[in-house]
């Protein structure tokens, strides 16, 4: 309640039926970068990065094909025009059918630093810019298809090398705990704790007894304060 209603432009009848313009998702809780929805081990991270790369690659290829599908009929139309008709051809009046903001964004990204100039040329002189852009898009189709074929082998190797290990969800915690337990400081503290407890008990018992003043102090107890029983000694040979 009280949240400003969002407005939109260019939405189609189908979009009005399936798109949400009434509800807003408000995140509660911590929004800093330390919050993690799920912890992934290094093998899962490799799979997720591979999936992200494939997704981004597919998105770029589809945007390229979509832009080319809009420009291809215009190129054919311009080829059939006379010089006077091409000079009078306008990009915005009337607007080109099917040309959306995502196509502008793709052309801008395709030409990088010159993207703004290319879009400006497309509006001012479409008869010259459209064939050039279409040719560039076709070249990118061939280039990216070849790159995808090469990367498919690399992605397959990543999946084969990391998928079986990614199923071990306890590996991260086990290695972390093992490293912590095998530290010299931790091992010494484990022995020191029962030793200090035994010494404190001995002092307490001696203080309770008055006879200890007349008895020669006994030699220290040679028994260990902490001991472990290893039934399978072959584990040390691993």
mmCIF file of C-alpha atoms in Angstrom, residues 80-221:
data_model
loop_
_atom_site.group_PDB
_atom_site.id
_atom_site.type_symbol
_atom_site.label_atom_id
_atom_site.label_comp_id
_atom_site.label_asym_id
_atom_site.label_seq_id
_atom_site.Cartn_x
_atom_site.Cartn_y
_atom_site.Cartn_z
ATOM 1 C CA UNK A 80 14.712 -2.962 -54.987
ATOM 2 C CA UNK A 81 14.472 0.824 -54.476
ATOM 3 C CA UNK A 82 15.777 3.511 -56.744
ATOM 4 C CA UNK A 83 18.354 6.034 -55.580
ATOM 5 C CA UNK A 84 15.640 8.624 -54.938
ATOM 6 C CA UNK A 85 13.576 6.168 -52.899
ATOM 7 C CA UNK A 86 16.571 5.113 -50.827
ATOM 8 C CA UNK A 87 17.412 8.774 -50.135
ATOM 9 C CA UNK A 88 13.849 9.392 -48.968
ATOM 10 C CA UNK A 89 13.685 6.215 -46.833
ATOM 11 C CA UNK A 90 13.145 7.089 -43.157
ATOM 12 C CA UNK A 91 13.859 4.932 -40.117
ATOM 13 C CA UNK A 92 11.505 6.608 -37.658
ATOM 14 C CA UNK A 93 8.667 7.845 -39.891
ATOM 15 C CA UNK A 94 6.986 5.445 -39.926
ATOM 16 C CA UNK A 95 8.850 3.377 -37.278
ATOM 17 C CA UNK A 96 10.402 0.139 -38.510
ATOM 18 C CA UNK A 97 8.156 -2.766 -37.588
ATOM 19 C CA UNK A 98 9.667 -5.192 -35.104
ATOM 20 C CA UNK A 99 12.616 -3.001 -34.086
ATOM 21 C CA UNK A 100 12.864 -2.953 -30.281
ATOM 22 C CA UNK A 101 15.168 -1.516 -27.648
ATOM 23 C CA UNK A 102 16.977 -4.852 -27.311
ATOM 24 C CA UNK A 103 18.048 -4.529 -30.950
ATOM 25 C CA UNK A 104 19.432 -1.065 -30.275
ATOM 26 C CA UNK A 105 21.324 -2.448 -27.277
ATOM 27 C CA UNK A 106 22.734 -5.324 -29.321
ATOM 28 C CA UNK A 107 23.960 -3.063 -32.145
ATOM 29 C CA UNK A 108 25.504 -0.733 -29.572
ATOM 30 C CA UNK A 109 27.322 -3.624 -27.888
ATOM 31 C CA UNK A 110 28.352 -5.070 -31.249
ATOM 32 C CA UNK A 111 30.169 -1.880 -32.242
ATOM 33 C CA UNK A 112 31.426 -1.102 -28.720
ATOM 34 C CA UNK A 113 32.807 2.462 -28.597
ATOM 35 C CA UNK A 114 31.290 3.323 -31.985
ATOM 36 C CA UNK A 115 27.862 1.990 -31.027
ATOM 37 C CA UNK A 116 26.325 5.423 -30.391
ATOM 38 C CA UNK A 117 27.570 6.751 -33.738
ATOM 39 C CA UNK A 118 26.237 3.685 -35.592
ATOM 40 C CA UNK A 119 22.773 4.089 -34.055
ATOM 41 C CA UNK A 120 22.781 7.770 -34.936
ATOM 42 C CA UNK A 121 23.770 6.921 -38.522
ATOM 43 C CA UNK A 122 20.997 4.319 -38.604
ATOM 44 C CA UNK A 123 18.423 6.985 -37.814
ATOM 45 C CA UNK A 124 19.840 9.656 -40.108
ATOM 46 C CA UNK A 125 20.840 7.536 -43.114
ATOM 47 C CA UNK A 126 19.300 4.048 -42.864
ATOM 48 C CA UNK A 127 19.798 3.297 -46.565
ATOM 49 C CA UNK A 128 23.578 3.234 -45.962
ATOM 50 C CA UNK A 129 23.683 1.926 -42.374
ATOM 51 C CA UNK A 130 21.259 -1.011 -42.650
ATOM 52 C CA UNK A 131 23.239 -3.067 -45.249
ATOM 53 C CA UNK A 132 26.478 -2.477 -43.343
ATOM 54 C CA UNK A 133 24.989 -3.551 -40.012
ATOM 55 C CA UNK A 134 23.312 -6.595 -41.589
ATOM 56 C CA UNK A 135 26.609 -7.695 -43.118
ATOM 57 C CA UNK A 136 28.304 -7.347 -39.730
ATOM 58 C CA UNK A 137 25.562 -9.415 -38.094
ATOM 59 C CA UNK A 138 25.941 -12.212 -40.659
ATOM 60 C CA UNK A 139 29.691 -12.258 -40.084
ATOM 61 C CA UNK A 140 29.097 -12.559 -36.343
ATOM 62 C CA UNK A 141 26.709 -15.487 -36.900
ATOM 63 C CA UNK A 142 29.484 -17.426 -38.654
ATOM 64 C CA UNK A 143 32.121 -16.368 -36.123
ATOM 65 C CA UNK A 144 30.087 -17.212 -33.030
ATOM 66 C CA UNK A 145 28.915 -20.536 -34.468
ATOM 67 C CA UNK A 146 32.551 -21.561 -34.887
ATOM 68 C CA UNK A 147 33.442 -20.355 -31.384
ATOM 69 C CA UNK A 148 30.509 -22.279 -29.913
ATOM 70 C CA UNK A 149 31.652 -25.494 -31.587
ATOM 71 C CA UNK A 150 35.124 -25.023 -30.116
ATOM 72 C CA UNK A 151 33.822 -24.148 -26.653
ATOM 73 C CA UNK A 152 31.441 -27.116 -26.579
ATOM 74 C CA UNK A 153 34.400 -29.479 -26.200
ATOM 75 C CA UNK A 154 35.810 -27.355 -23.373
ATOM 76 C CA UNK A 155 32.455 -27.207 -21.585
ATOM 77 C CA UNK A 156 32.079 -30.978 -21.920
ATOM 78 C CA UNK A 157 35.460 -31.528 -20.246
ATOM 79 C CA UNK A 158 34.488 -29.197 -17.406
ATOM 80 C CA UNK A 159 31.259 -31.122 -16.820
ATOM 81 C CA UNK A 160 32.979 -34.503 -16.917
ATOM 82 C CA UNK A 161 35.740 -33.383 -14.536
ATOM 83 C CA UNK A 162 33.591 -31.586 -11.958
ATOM 84 C CA UNK A 163 30.108 -33.123 -11.940
ATOM 85 C CA UNK A 164 30.887 -36.345 -9.990
ATOM 86 C CA UNK A 165 32.832 -34.392 -7.346
ATOM 87 C CA UNK A 166 30.155 -31.716 -7.084
ATOM 88 C CA UNK A 167 27.759 -34.308 -5.651
ATOM 89 C CA UNK A 168 29.846 -34.560 -2.460
ATOM 90 C CA UNK A 169 28.192 -31.724 -0.528
ATOM 91 C CA UNK A 170 30.162 -32.484 2.652
ATOM 92 C CA UNK A 171 33.593 -32.181 1.082
ATOM 93 C CA UNK A 172 33.928 -28.475 1.854
ATOM 94 C CA UNK A 173 32.962 -28.820 5.517
ATOM 95 C CA UNK A 174 34.970 -32.010 5.982
ATOM 96 C CA UNK A 175 38.179 -30.514 4.617
ATOM 97 C CA UNK A 176 37.652 -27.331 6.597
ATOM 98 C CA UNK A 177 37.100 -29.270 9.827
ATOM 99 C CA UNK A 178 39.989 -31.655 9.108
ATOM 100 C CA UNK A 179 42.387 -28.773 8.532
ATOM 101 C CA UNK A 180 41.259 -27.145 11.751
ATOM 102 C CA UNK A 181 41.612 -30.323 13.811
ATOM 103 C CA UNK A 182 45.094 -31.118 12.468
ATOM 104 C CA UNK A 183 46.589 -27.749 13.420
ATOM 105 C CA UNK A 184 49.359 -28.015 16.010
ATOM 106 C CA UNK A 185 47.729 -25.389 18.188
ATOM 107 C CA UNK A 186 44.432 -27.289 18.300
ATOM 108 C CA UNK A 187 46.111 -30.632 19.025
ATOM 109 C CA UNK A 188 48.171 -29.134 21.878
ATOM 110 C CA UNK A 189 45.084 -27.505 23.369
ATOM 111 C CA UNK A 190 43.270 -30.860 23.325
ATOM 112 C CA UNK A 191 46.049 -32.390 25.445
ATOM 113 C CA UNK A 192 46.510 -29.321 27.639
ATOM 114 C CA UNK A 193 42.871 -29.169 28.671
ATOM 115 C CA UNK A 194 42.692 -32.594 30.417
ATOM 116 C CA UNK A 195 46.180 -32.052 31.873
ATOM 117 C CA UNK A 196 45.142 -28.755 33.453
ATOM 118 C CA UNK A 197 41.953 -30.367 34.721
ATOM 119 C CA UNK A 198 43.914 -33.215 36.341
ATOM 120 C CA UNK A 199 46.338 -30.822 37.992
ATOM 121 C CA UNK A 200 43.479 -28.719 39.339
ATOM 122 C CA UNK A 201 41.837 -31.828 40.812
ATOM 123 C CA UNK A 202 45.115 -32.909 42.449
ATOM 124 C CA UNK A 203 45.587 -29.496 44.037
ATOM 125 C CA UNK A 204 42.000 -29.484 45.277
ATOM 126 C CA UNK A 205 42.355 -32.934 46.878
ATOM 127 C CA UNK A 206 45.624 -32.011 48.557
ATOM 128 C CA UNK A 207 44.117 -28.860 49.981
ATOM 129 C CA UNK A 208 41.306 -30.881 51.489
ATOM 130 C CA UNK A 209 43.754 -33.236 53.203
ATOM 131 C CA UNK A 210 45.796 -32.009 56.163
ATOM 132 C CA UNK A 211 48.096 -34.991 55.961
ATOM 133 C CA UNK A 212 49.834 -33.776 52.811
ATOM 134 C CA UNK A 213 51.905 -31.383 54.952
ATOM 135 C CA UNK A 214 53.734 -34.311 56.563
ATOM 136 C CA UNK A 215 53.922 -36.569 53.529
ATOM 137 C CA UNK A 216 56.730 -36.448 51.002
ATOM 138 C CA UNK A 217 55.312 -35.226 47.646
ATOM 139 C CA UNK A 218 54.744 -38.080 45.248
ATOM 140 C CA UNK A 219 56.441 -38.252 41.894
ATOM 141 C CA UNK A 220 54.420 -37.015 38.912
ATOM 142 C CA UNK A 221 52.092 -39.572 37.411
#
